[in-house]
Coordinates of C-alpha atoms and ligand atoms in Angstrom, one line a residue:
M27 CA 0.0 0.0 0.0
D28 CA 1.1 3.5 -0.7
E29 CA 1.8 4.9 2.7
G30 CA 2.0 8.5 1.9
E31 CA -1.2 8.8 0.0
H32 CA -3.8 8.4 2.8
T33 CA -2.1 9.7 5.9
P34 CA -4.2 11.9 8.1
Q35 CA -1.7 14.6 7.7
A36 CA -2.0 14.6 4.0
G37 CA -5.8 14.6 4.4
E38 CA -5.7 17.5 6.8
S39 CA -3.5 19.7 4.7
E40 CA -5.6 18.9 1.6
N41 CA -8.7 19.7 3.5
S42 CA -7.5 23.1 4.6
G43 CA -6.4 23.6 1.0
G44 CA -10.0 23.2 0.0
E45 CA -11.2 25.6 2.6
I46 CA -8.7 28.3 1.8
E47 CA -10.2 28.3 -1.7
N48 CA -13.3 29.6 0.0
S49 CA -12.1 33.0 1.1
S50 CA -15.3 33.6 2.9
T51 CA -14.5 30.9 5.5
T52 CA -14.2 32.6 8.8
D53 CA -13.8 31.3 12.3
E54 CA -17.5 31.8 12.8
D55 CA -18.2 29.6 9.9
L56 CA -16.3 26.8 11.5
D57 CA -18.7 26.8 14.4
P58 CA -21.8 24.8 13.4
S59 CA -23.9 26.7 16.0
T60 CA -23.4 30.1 14.3
E61 CA -26.6 31.1 12.6
E62 CA -26.1 34.8 12.0
P63 CA -27.9 36.1 8.9
D64 CA -24.9 38.2 7.9
G65 CA -22.7 35.2 8.2
S66 CA -25.0 33.5 5.7
A67 CA -24.9 36.4 3.4
E68 CA -21.2 35.9 3.3
R69 CA -21.8 32.3 2.5
G70 CA -24.2 33.3 -0.2
D71 CA -21.4 35.2 -1.8
S72 CA -19.2 32.2 -2.2
P73 CA -19.4 31.4 -5.9
T74 CA -20.5 28.0 -7.2
E75 CA -17.0 27.3 -8.4
G76 CA -15.8 27.7 -4.8
S77 CA -18.4 25.1 -3.8
N78 CA -17.3 22.7 -6.5
G79 CA -13.7 23.3 -5.6
S80 CA -14.3 22.2 -2.1
R81 CA -16.1 19.1 -3.4
R82 CA -13.3 18.1 -5.5
S83 CA -10.9 18.4 -2.7
H84 CA -13.2 16.2 -0.6
S85 CA -12.9 13.4 -3.1
D86 CA -9.3 12.7 -2.3
T87 CA -9.6 13.3 1.4
D88 CA -12.7 11.4 2.4
I89 CA -10.6 8.3 3.1
A90 CA -8.3 10.2 5.4
A91 CA -11.3 11.8 7.1
D92 CA -12.7 8.4 7.8
I93 CA -9.6 7.3 9.4
D94 CA -9.6 10.3 11.7
V95 CA -13.1 9.4 12.8
D96 CA -12.5 5.7 13.3
A97 CA -9.3 6.2 15.2
D98 CA -11.1 8.7 17.5
V99 CA -8.4 11.2 16.9
P100 CA -9.7 14.6 17.5
G101 CA -9.3 15.6 13.9
D102 CA -10.3 18.3 11.6
S103 CA -12.9 16.1 10.1
D104 CA -15.6 17.5 12.3
V105 CA -14.8 21.0 11.2
D106 CA -14.7 19.8 7.7
V107 CA -18.2 18.4 7.8
G108 CA -19.6 21.6 9.2
S109 CA -18.0 24.1 7.0
G110 CA -17.9 22.0 3.9
G111 CA -21.6 21.2 4.2
R112 CA -22.5 24.9 4.4
D113 CA -20.3 25.8 1.6
R114 CA -22.1 23.2 -0.5
S115 CA -25.4 24.6 0.5
S116 CA -24.7 28.2 -0.3
P117 CA -25.6 28.4 -3.9
D118 CA -29.0 26.8 -3.4
V119 CA -30.3 28.2 -0.2
D120 CA -31.9 31.6 0.0
F121 CA -30.9 32.6 3.5
D122 CA -33.1 35.7 3.6
G123 CA -36.0 33.4 3.2
V124 CA -34.8 31.0 5.8
V125 CA -35.2 33.4 8.7
L126 CA -38.9 34.1 7.9
D127 CA -40.0 30.7 6.7
D128 CA -40.6 28.3 9.6
G129 CA -41.4 25.5 7.3
D130 CA -37.9 25.3 5.8
D131 CA -35.6 25.6 8.8
N132 CA -32.7 23.5 7.6
Q133 CA -29.6 25.0 6.3
G134 CA -29.3 22.8 3.3
L135 CA -26.5 20.5 4.6
F136 CA -28.0 17.6 2.7
D137 CA -29.7 19.4 -0.2
D138 CA -26.7 19.5 -2.5
L139 CA -25.8 15.9 -1.8
L140 CA -29.3 14.9 -2.7
S141 CA -29.6 16.9 -5.8
G142 CA -26.7 15.2 -7.6
E143 CA -27.5 12.4 -9.9
P144 CA -27.2 9.3 -7.7
I145 CA -25.0 6.6 -8.8
F146 CA -26.8 3.8 -7.0
E147 CA -30.3 2.6 -7.9
N148 CA -30.4 0.2 -5.0
K149 CA -27.4 0.0 -2.8
E150 CA -28.8 -2.6 -0.5
V151 CA -28.3 -5.2 -3.2
L152 CA -24.6 -5.0 -2.6
R153 CA -24.8 -5.5 1.1
P154 CA -24.0 -8.9 2.7
S155 CA -27.5 -9.1 4.2
Y156 CA -29.1 -9.3 0.8
T157 CA -30.0 -12.8 -0.4
P158 CA -29.7 -12.8 -4.2
H159 CA -32.4 -14.7 -6.2
E160 CA -29.7 -15.8 -8.6
L161 CA -26.4 -17.4 -7.7
P162 CA -24.3 -17.8 -10.8
H163 CA -21.7 -20.6 -10.7
R164 CA -23.3 -22.4 -7.8
N165 CA -25.8 -24.5 -9.7
D166 CA -24.0 -27.7 -9.0
Q167 CA -23.8 -27.2 -5.3
I168 CA -27.4 -25.9 -5.1
N169 CA -28.7 -28.9 -7.1
R170 CA -26.8 -31.3 -4.9
M171 CA -28.3 -29.8 -1.8
A172 CA -31.8 -29.9 -3.3
T173 CA -31.4 -33.6 -4.4
I174 CA -30.5 -34.5 -0.8
L175 CA -33.1 -32.4 0.9
V176 CA -36.0 -33.3 -1.3
S177 CA -36.5 -36.4 0.9
A178 CA -37.8 -34.0 3.5
L179 CA -40.8 -33.2 1.2
R180 CA -41.5 -36.9 1.0
G181 CA -41.7 -37.1 4.8
E182 CA -38.3 -39.0 4.9
T183 CA -35.2 -38.0 6.8
P184 CA -32.6 -36.4 4.5
S185 CA -29.0 -37.3 5.0
N186 CA -26.9 -34.9 7.0
I187 CA -24.8 -32.6 4.9
L188 CA -21.5 -30.9 5.5
I189 CA -20.6 -27.9 3.4
Y190 CA -17.1 -26.7 3.2
G191 CA -15.5 -23.7 1.6
K192 CA -13.5 -20.6 2.3
T193 CA -15.2 -17.3 3.3
G194 CA -17.1 -15.6 0.5
T195 CA -17.6 -18.7 -1.6
G196 CA -21.4 -18.4 -1.4
K197 CA -22.1 -21.1 1.2
T198 CA -24.5 -19.1 3.4
A199 CA -26.2 -17.5 0.4
S200 CA -26.7 -20.9 -1.3
A201 CA -27.9 -22.6 1.8
K202 CA -30.4 -19.8 2.6
F203 CA -31.7 -19.9 -1.0
V204 CA -32.2 -23.6 -0.8
S205 CA -33.9 -23.4 2.5
Q206 CA -36.3 -20.7 1.3
E207 CA -37.2 -22.9 -1.7
L208 CA -37.7 -25.9 0.6
E209 CA -40.0 -24.1 3.0
S210 CA -42.1 -22.5 0.3
T211 CA -42.4 -25.9 -1.5
S212 CA -43.4 -27.6 1.7
Q213 CA -46.2 -25.0 2.2
K214 CA -47.3 -25.4 -1.4
Y215 CA -47.7 -29.2 -0.9
D216 CA -48.7 -28.9 2.7
V217 CA -46.1 -31.2 4.0
P218 CA -44.6 -30.4 7.4
C219 CA -41.0 -29.5 6.8
E220 CA -39.2 -26.7 8.5
V221 CA -35.7 -25.2 8.3
E222 CA -34.0 -23.7 11.3
Y223 CA -30.9 -21.5 10.7
I224 CA -28.4 -20.9 13.4
N225 CA -25.3 -18.8 13.0
C226 CA -22.8 -20.5 15.4
E227 CA -20.5 -17.6 15.4
V228 CA -23.2 -15.7 17.4
T229 CA -24.8 -18.7 19.1
D230 CA -21.6 -20.4 20.1
T231 CA -22.3 -22.8 23.0
Q232 CA -24.3 -26.0 23.3
Y233 CA -26.6 -24.3 25.8
R234 CA -27.4 -21.4 23.5
V235 CA -27.9 -23.6 20.4
L236 CA -30.3 -25.9 22.2
A237 CA -32.0 -23.1 24.0
Q238 CA -32.5 -21.2 20.7
L239 CA -33.9 -24.3 19.0
A240 CA -36.1 -25.1 22.0
N241 CA -37.6 -21.7 22.1
T242 CA -38.2 -21.5 18.4
F243 CA -40.1 -24.7 18.5
I244 CA -42.0 -23.8 21.6
E245 CA -43.1 -20.6 19.9
K246 CA -44.2 -22.6 16.8
N247 CA -46.0 -25.1 18.9
Q248 CA -47.8 -22.3 20.8
R249 CA -49.1 -21.0 17.5
V250 CA -50.2 -24.4 16.3
I251 CA -52.0 -24.9 19.7
A252 CA -53.7 -21.5 19.5
D253 CA -55.0 -22.3 16.0
R254 CA -56.3 -25.7 17.0
L255 CA -57.9 -24.3 20.2
E256 CA -59.7 -21.6 18.1
T257 CA -61.2 -24.2 15.7
H258 CA -62.1 -26.5 18.6
R259 CA -63.8 -23.8 20.6
E260 CA -65.8 -22.7 17.6
L261 CA -66.9 -26.3 17.1
R262 CA -67.7 -26.5 20.7
S263 CA -70.1 -23.5 20.6
E264 CA -71.8 -24.8 17.5
A265 CA -72.1 -28.3 18.9
A266 CA -73.6 -26.9 22.1
D267 CA -76.6 -25.6 20.1
D268 CA -76.6 -28.3 17.6
P269 CA -74.9 -31.6 18.7
P270 CA -75.2 -33.4 15.3
V271 CA -72.4 -31.1 13.9
L272 CA -69.9 -33.4 15.6
A273 CA -70.9 -36.3 13.4
G274 CA -68.4 -35.4 10.6
T275 CA -65.5 -34.8 13.0
E276 CA -63.0 -36.8 15.0
F277 CA -65.0 -36.2 18.2
A278 CA -67.7 -38.7 19.0
T279 CA -69.1 -36.7 21.9
L280 CA -69.1 -33.2 23.4
D281 CA -67.1 -34.6 26.3
A282 CA -64.4 -35.9 23.9
L283 CA -64.1 -32.4 22.4
D284 CA -64.0 -30.8 25.9
A285 CA -61.3 -33.3 26.9
R286 CA -59.3 -32.4 23.8
I287 CA -59.6 -28.6 24.5
D288 CA -58.4 -29.2 28.1
E289 CA -55.5 -31.2 26.9
L290 CA -54.4 -28.5 24.5
E291 CA -54.7 -25.8 27.1
A292 CA -52.6 -27.9 29.5
D293 CA -50.0 -28.4 26.7
A294 CA -49.8 -24.7 26.2
D295 CA -49.3 -24.1 29.9
E296 CA -46.7 -26.7 30.2
M297 CA -44.4 -25.4 27.5
E298 CA -41.9 -23.3 29.4
E299 CA -39.4 -21.2 27.5
V300 CA -35.7 -21.9 28.2
P301 CA -34.0 -19.0 30.0
M302 CA -30.8 -17.7 28.4
T303 CA -28.7 -19.2 31.2
G304 CA -29.2 -21.2 34.3
W305 CA -30.7 -24.6 33.4
P306 CA -28.8 -27.8 33.4
T307 CA -27.9 -28.8 29.8
D308 CA -29.9 -32.0 29.9
R309 CA -33.0 -30.1 30.9
V310 CA -32.5 -27.7 27.9
Y311 CA -32.0 -30.7 25.7
S312 CA -35.1 -32.5 26.8
T313 CA -37.2 -29.3 26.5
F314 CA -36.0 -29.0 22.9
F315 CA -36.6 -32.7 22.3
E316 CA -40.2 -32.5 23.5
A317 CA -40.9 -29.3 21.6
V318 CA -39.6 -30.6 18.3
D319 CA -41.4 -33.9 18.8
Y320 CA -44.7 -32.3 19.6
H321 CA -46.1 -33.0 16.2
E322 CA -45.0 -34.8 13.0
R323 CA -42.5 -32.9 10.9
V324 CA -39.1 -33.0 9.3
V325 CA -36.7 -30.4 10.5
V326 CA -33.5 -29.3 8.8
I327 CA -31.2 -27.6 11.3
M328 CA -28.7 -25.4 9.5
L329 CA -25.6 -24.8 11.6
D330 CA -23.7 -22.1 9.8
E331 CA -20.0 -21.4 10.9
I332 CA -20.2 -24.8 12.6
D333 CA -16.4 -24.7 13.0
K334 CA -16.7 -21.8 15.4
L335 CA -19.0 -23.8 17.6
V336 CA -16.7 -26.8 17.7
E337 CA -13.7 -24.6 18.3
K338 CA -15.4 -22.8 21.2
S339 CA -17.4 -25.6 22.8
G340 CA -16.4 -29.0 21.4
D341 CA -18.6 -31.4 19.6
D342 CA -21.1 -32.3 22.2
T343 CA -23.9 -30.4 20.5
L344 CA -23.3 -32.2 17.3
Y345 CA -23.1 -35.5 19.1
N346 CA -26.4 -34.9 20.8
L347 CA -28.2 -33.6 17.8
S348 CA -27.0 -36.4 15.5
R349 CA -28.3 -39.2 17.7
M350 CA -31.7 -37.6 18.3
N351 CA -33.5 -39.4 15.5
S352 CA -33.4 -42.8 17.1
E353 CA -35.4 -41.4 20.0
L354 CA -37.8 -39.1 18.3
D355 CA -41.4 -40.5 17.8
R356 CA -43.1 -38.1 15.5
S357 CA -40.5 -35.8 14.0
R358 CA -37.2 -36.3 12.3
I359 CA -34.2 -34.0 12.2
S360 CA -31.4 -33.6 9.7
I361 CA -28.3 -31.5 10.2
M362 CA -26.7 -29.3 7.6
G363 CA -23.3 -28.0 8.9
I364 CA -21.5 -25.2 7.1
S365 CA -17.8 -24.7 7.7
N366 CA -15.2 -22.2 6.6
D367 CA -12.5 -24.4 7.9
L368 CA -11.7 -27.3 5.6
K369 CA -10.0 -29.3 8.4
F370 CA -12.4 -28.9 11.2
T371 CA -13.7 -32.5 11.1
D372 CA -10.2 -33.5 12.3
F373 CA -11.3 -32.4 15.8
L374 CA -14.6 -34.3 15.8
D375 CA -15.4 -37.6 17.6
P376 CA -15.3 -40.2 14.8
R377 CA -19.0 -41.0 15.3
V378 CA -20.0 -37.4 14.9
K379 CA -17.7 -37.1 11.9
S380 CA -19.2 -40.0 10.1
S381 CA -22.8 -39.1 10.9
L382 CA -22.4 -35.4 10.1
G383 CA -20.5 -36.0 6.9
E384 CA -22.9 -38.4 5.3
E385 CA -22.9 -36.0 2.3
E386 CA -20.2 -33.5 1.7
I387 CA -20.4 -30.6 -0.7
V388 CA -17.4 -28.4 -1.5
F389 CA -17.6 -24.8 -2.5
P390 CA -14.4 -23.9 -4.4
P391 CA -13.1 -20.4 -4.6
Y392 CA -14.4 -18.3 -7.4
D393 CA -12.0 -17.3 -10.2
A394 CA -11.9 -13.8 -11.6
N395 CA -14.3 -14.6 -14.5
Q396 CA -16.9 -16.1 -12.2
L397 CA -16.6 -13.1 -9.9
R398 CA -17.2 -10.9 -12.9
D399 CA -20.5 -12.6 -13.6
I400 CA -21.5 -12.4 -10.0
L401 CA -20.7 -8.7 -9.8
Q402 CA -22.4 -8.0 -13.1
H403 CA -25.7 -9.6 -12.0
R404 CA -25.7 -7.6 -8.8
A405 CA -24.4 -4.4 -10.5
D406 CA -27.3 -4.4 -12.9
I407 CA -29.8 -4.0 -10.1
A408 CA -27.6 -1.9 -7.7
F409 CA -26.4 0.8 -10.0
K410 CA -28.0 3.3 -12.4
E411 CA -27.5 2.6 -16.0
E412 CA -24.1 3.7 -17.4
A413 CA -22.9 4.4 -13.9
L414 CA -19.8 2.2 -14.2
T415 CA -16.9 2.4 -16.6
D416 CA -16.1 -0.8 -18.3
D417 CA -13.0 -1.6 -16.3
V418 CA -14.7 -1.3 -12.8
I419 CA -16.1 -4.8 -12.6
P420 CA -13.1 -6.6 -14.0
L421 CA -10.8 -4.8 -11.6
C422 CA -13.0 -5.6 -8.5
A423 CA -13.1 -9.2 -9.7
A424 CA -9.3 -9.3 -10.1
F425 CA -8.6 -7.9 -6.7
A426 CA -11.1 -10.3 -5.0
A427 CA -9.7 -13.2 -7.0
Q428 CA -6.3 -12.6 -5.4
E429 CA -8.2 -12.6 -2.1
H430 CA -8.9 -16.4 -2.3
G431 CA -11.9 -15.8 -4.7
D432 CA -14.0 -14.1 -2.1
A433 CA -17.3 -12.8 -3.5
R434 CA -17.9 -10.8 -0.3
R435 CA -14.7 -8.9 -0.9
A436 CA -15.7 -8.3 -4.5
L437 CA -19.0 -6.9 -3.5
D438 CA -17.5 -4.8 -0.8
L439 CA -15.1 -3.3 -3.3
L440 CA -17.8 -2.5 -5.7
R441 CA -20.0 -0.9 -3.1
T442 CA -17.2 1.1 -1.6
A443 CA -16.0 2.3 -5.0
G444 CA -19.5 3.5 -5.7
E445 CA -19.7 5.2 -2.4
L446 CA -16.4 7.0 -2.9
A447 CA -17.5 8.1 -6.3
E448 CA -20.7 9.3 -4.9
R449 CA -19.0 11.2 -2.1
S450 CA -16.6 12.9 -4.5
Q451 CA -19.7 13.9 -6.6
A452 CA -18.3 12.0 -9.6
E453 CA -20.8 11.2 -12.3
I454 CA -19.5 7.8 -12.9
V455 CA -17.6 5.1 -11.0
A456 CA -14.2 4.7 -12.5
E457 CA -11.1 2.5 -12.0
K458 CA -9.5 5.0 -9.6
H459 CA -12.5 4.6 -7.2
V460 CA -11.9 0.9 -7.2
R461 CA -8.3 1.4 -6.3
Q462 CA -9.2 3.9 -3.6
A463 CA -11.8 1.4 -2.3
Q464 CA -9.2 -1.4 -2.2
D465 CA -6.9 0.9 -0.1
K466 CA -9.7 1.9 2.2
I467 CA -10.9 -1.7 2.8
E468 CA -7.4 -2.8 3.5
L469 CA -6.8 0.1 5.8
D470 CA -10.1 -0.5 7.6
R471 CA -9.0 -4.0 8.2
V472 CA -5.7 -2.9 9.7
V473 CA -7.3 -0.3 11.8
E474 CA -9.7 -2.8 13.2
V475 CA -7.0 -5.4 13.9
V476 CA -4.8 -2.8 15.6
R477 CA -7.6 -1.3 17.6
T478 CA -8.5 -4.6 19.1
L479 CA -5.0 -5.8 20.0
P480 CA -4.3 -6.4 23.7
T481 CA -2.5 -3.6 25.4
Q482 CA 0.8 -5.5 25.6
S483 CA 0.8 -6.1 21.9
K484 CA 0.0 -2.5 21.3
I485 CA 3.1 -1.4 23.3
V486 CA 5.3 -3.8 21.3
L487 CA 3.9 -2.5 18.1
F488 CA 4.4 1.0 19.2
A489 CA 8.0 0.2 19.9
V490 CA 8.4 -1.1 16.4
I491 CA 6.8 2.1 15.0
L492 CA 9.1 4.4 17.0
L493 CA 12.1 2.6 15.6
E494 CA 10.8 2.6 12.1
K495 CA 10.0 6.3 12.4
N496 CA 13.6 6.9 13.4
G497 CA 14.8 5.3 10.3
V498 CA 15.9 2.0 11.8
H499 CA 15.9 -0.8 9.2
N500 CA 15.9 -4.5 10.0
I501 CA 14.8 -3.9 13.5
N502 CA 15.7 -6.8 15.8
T503 CA 14.0 -8.2 18.8
G504 CA 16.5 -6.8 21.3
E505 CA 15.9 -3.3 20.0
V506 CA 12.2 -3.7 20.2
F507 CA 12.5 -5.1 23.7
N508 CA 14.6 -2.1 24.9
I509 CA 12.1 0.5 23.7
Y510 CA 9.2 -1.7 24.9
K511 CA 10.6 -1.8 28.4
R512 CA 10.9 2.0 28.6
L513 CA 7.4 2.5 27.2
C514 CA 6.0 0.1 29.9
E515 CA 7.8 2.0 32.6
E516 CA 6.4 5.2 31.3
I517 CA 2.8 4.1 31.4
D518 CA 3.1 1.8 34.4
A519 CA 2.4 -1.4 32.6
D520 CA 3.8 -4.8 33.5
V521 CA 7.0 -5.6 31.7
L522 CA 6.9 -9.0 30.0
T523 CA 10.0 -11.1 29.5
Q524 CA 11.9 -10.9 26.2
R525 CA 10.7 -14.4 25.4
R526 CA 7.0 -13.3 25.7
V527 CA 7.7 -10.2 23.7
T528 CA 9.1 -12.4 20.9
D529 CA 5.9 -14.4 21.0
L530 CA 3.9 -11.2 20.7
I531 CA 6.0 -10.2 17.7
S532 CA 5.2 -13.5 16.1
E533 CA 1.5 -12.9 16.6
L534 CA 1.8 -9.5 15.0
D535 CA 3.6 -11.2 12.1
M536 CA 0.7 -13.7 11.7
L537 CA -1.8 -10.8 11.7
G538 CA 0.2 -9.2 8.9
I539 CA 1.0 -6.1 10.9
V540 CA 4.8 -6.7 11.0
N541 CA 6.9 -8.7 8.7
A542 CA 9.5 -10.7 10.7
V543 CA 12.2 -13.1 9.5
V544 CA 14.5 -15.1 11.6
V545 CA 18.2 -14.4 10.9
S546 CA 21.1 -16.3 12.1
K547 CA 23.9 -14.4 13.8
G548 CA 26.3 -17.3 13.6
R549 CA 27.6 -18.2 17.0
Y550 CA 25.7 -15.4 18.6
G551 CA 22.5 -17.3 18.0
R552 CA 19.4 -16.2 16.1
T553 CA 17.3 -13.1 16.2
K554 CA 14.2 -11.8 14.5
E555 CA 14.4 -8.9 12.2
M556 CA 11.3 -7.1 11.3
G557 CA 9.7 -4.2 9.6
L558 CA 6.2 -2.7 9.6
S559 CA 3.8 -4.0 7.0
V560 CA 1.1 -1.4 7.6
P561 CA 1.1 2.4 7.1
V562 CA 3.0 4.0 10.0
E563 CA 0.9 7.2 10.5
E564 CA -2.5 5.6 10.6
T565 CA -1.3 2.7 12.8
E566 CA 0.3 5.1 15.2
A567 CA -2.9 7.2 15.4
V568 CA -4.9 4.1 16.2
L569 CA -2.4 3.2 18.9
L570 CA -2.4 6.6 20.5
S571 CA -6.2 6.6 20.6
D572 CA -5.9 3.9 23.2
S573 CA -6.2 5.8 26.5
R574 CA -3.3 4.0 28.0
L575 CA -0.9 4.6 25.2
G576 CA -2.2 8.1 24.7
D577 CA -0.4 8.9 27.9
I578 CA 2.9 8.6 26.2
E579 CA 3.5 12.2 25.5
N580 CA 6.9 12.4 23.9
A581 CA 8.4 9.1 23.0
Q582 CA 11.4 10.6 21.3
P583 CA 13.7 10.2 24.3
F584 CA 13.2 6.5 24.4
V585 CA 14.4 6.1 20.9
Q586 CA 17.3 8.4 21.5
A587 CA 18.2 6.3 24.5
R588 CA 18.5 3.3 22.2
F589 CA 21.3 5.0 20.3
D590 CA 22.9 6.1 23.5
N591 CA 22.9 2.6 24.9
Ligands
ADP609 P1 -19.8 -17.6 2.7 O1 -21.0 -18.0 3.5 O2 -19.2 -18.8 1.9 O3 -18.7 -17.0 3.5 P2 -21.7 -15.9 1.5 O4 -22.7 -16.8 1.0 O5 -22.0 -15.1 2.7 O6 -20.3 -16.6 1.6 O7 -21.4 -14.9 0.2 C1 -20.7 -13.7 0.4 C2 -21.3 -12.6 -0.4 O8 -21.2 -12.9 -1.8 C3 -22.8 -12.5 -0.2 O9 -23.2 -11.2 -0.3 C4 -23.4 -13.3 -1.3 O10 -24.7 -12.8 -1.6 C5 -22.5 -13.1 -2.4 N1 -22.4 -14.2 -3.3 C6 -21.6 -15.3 -3.1 N2 -21.7 -16.2 -4.1 C7 -22.5 -15.6 -5.0 C8 -23.0 -16.0 -6.3 N3 -22.7 -17.1 -6.8 N4 -23.9 -15.1 -6.9 C9 -24.2 -14.0 -6.3 N5 -23.8 -13.6 -5.1 C10 -22.9 -14.4 -4.5
MG610 MG1 -21.2 -17.8 5.5

């Protein structure tokens, strides 16, 4: 990544460059609360070109402005929004009118942004939450799922299915598509078949999985009971006036009908929701068991991100679910597990492994051509006609193909490129917006990773940054450790051993934040030499936004000390 291009400093200076163009910008203007009419007259003076000029400058600085905000650095971006917004509004808003007209009491902050030709027709289509109706290049996988699951519509138990593939290969989208089809077909033919989707990244313990299933089925059962009660009660009141109406029903006598009504009411009372914590697991399990077995049905339980569940809580859940069928009387369940980790079955009990993996379906990564098709389908709905130059989709596809064929990344890129174009008031999304989007996404990832590092790792990383900023190349572990120690003393943090610091460096290496290689120093042993793999300025800003590290006011002396040592 080009480090210089998107540093906050560069952004700030460009920002102020944009404002200087507007000679009318005064201190008062920077204060969003100022509403003096004469101030607005001044704004009214600023010519349209001035307003456009500031727009143009925004296009290149929005990325930097975002970083300011994310990193919580008290930046100029706030000021920028305030003044920039007003500048933009000035040509369109009649401020004399504003004072008198109660109905139009905004200052036009959004008017200008709204008035431009929008690039998007329907941006939601590019978001991960959208389930597409068409999934190009997944026909084989979808057909295989359907071939296995069709048994459910015949009242038989489908084989369990295990789906594998890296992130962004369309597993969740395909599985959801198939389950929607399955449920709608089951309604069409009136066969009791239900699909339960659970995301195990969110619901990540056996207790929670079973509780969620139990409560879902309890709720469904309550609805079934309520329906039946309503019909039975109607029948009851008709039969009270005219007993022969019972003739055509399953109830021989009024007493039988009453007994049935009592029974249903008792069932409804008995069903107790599982609390989010607190019950013994076997009680949760038996509650789920009884709820699902309350009436005849085939249930497909989709466990998405199943590898996360196993990683966090072992394979008990899968073991318990996979042996349920032998004990259920009325219902049948089938499990569809979805995993991002190709090797996760290695950790499973062999019985679970063979039961869960009755059928396996692999989702290979998409290549660049396939990603193009996927993007083209979505872009047709998401963007206005002619909103993209010809090279936009191929470039998004190419970037994402490098990223292990990740369709999510491809869509993110396309959406972000569109947003950047829109913000810079461009008429059309072009190649440069895709490149900016690629940088922004990569930077967002880095910022997020760095922001969530444990404090000790942040201190280690800060030491590396200080060295790098002082022009040290091939930084070695000892150098990092020395600076690290001094930083710890400065902020009163525990000092870890050099051994532990070396481990933390390895972790930073694995996260792609530093790039470390082991070098042999002959008979002096081995050491690690490293450099920073992420942009210095942004990373430093994120580190300093941590309240503890923010206390380090002037780190220069530490680095100087290194050279004195
Ligand atoms: P996974 O579950 O394998 O990580 P997803 O199913 O969540 O991947 O797909 C990631 C994103 O890419 C989603 O927005 C999805 O709609 C989209 N996507 C994946 N494959 C296709 C495809 N073949 N056609 C259209 N969109 C797709
Ligand atoms: Mg998924």
